[in-house]
Amino acid sequence: MKSVLTELPVIRPITDLRTQLNDVCTQATESRKPVVLTKNGNASYVLLDSDAYAETERNNRIYLAMKEAEIEERYRPATVSEEESDAKMKEIFALWGLEYA
């Protein structure tokens, strides 16, 4: 069985914001990882350096754009030649009694 090693999240009690604010902020900045703040043993908030947050958001936008492009490629109808397009437009215009130029 293949073992998957992942980094453990940084977890700190929320009271550290009151007693060790500078240390918590430095840890978030240096690690560039989310710091999970707990209240009564349960995750309540996540603190993340603003540069790391911006990078995460940028990566999410890139991922979503790539996913959208993949979906469009998969479900995009076949392309139509100029001649086929002109013929179809002439047909549509003729139904309305108009001349297609």
XYZ file of C-alpha atoms in Angstrom, residues 85-98 100:
15
model
C -21.788 29.265 -42.243
C -22.637 31.477 -45.232
C -24.973 28.832 -46.654
C -26.815 28.513 -43.335
C -27.079 32.315 -42.971
C -28.488 32.617 -46.518
C -31.046 29.959 -45.653
C -32.075 31.779 -42.467
C -32.269 35.165 -44.205
C -34.337 33.614 -47.024
C -36.901 32.393 -44.492
C -37.379 36.029 -43.471
C -37.457 37.246 -47.044
C -34.155 39.084 -46.700
C -27.846 37.882 -47.183
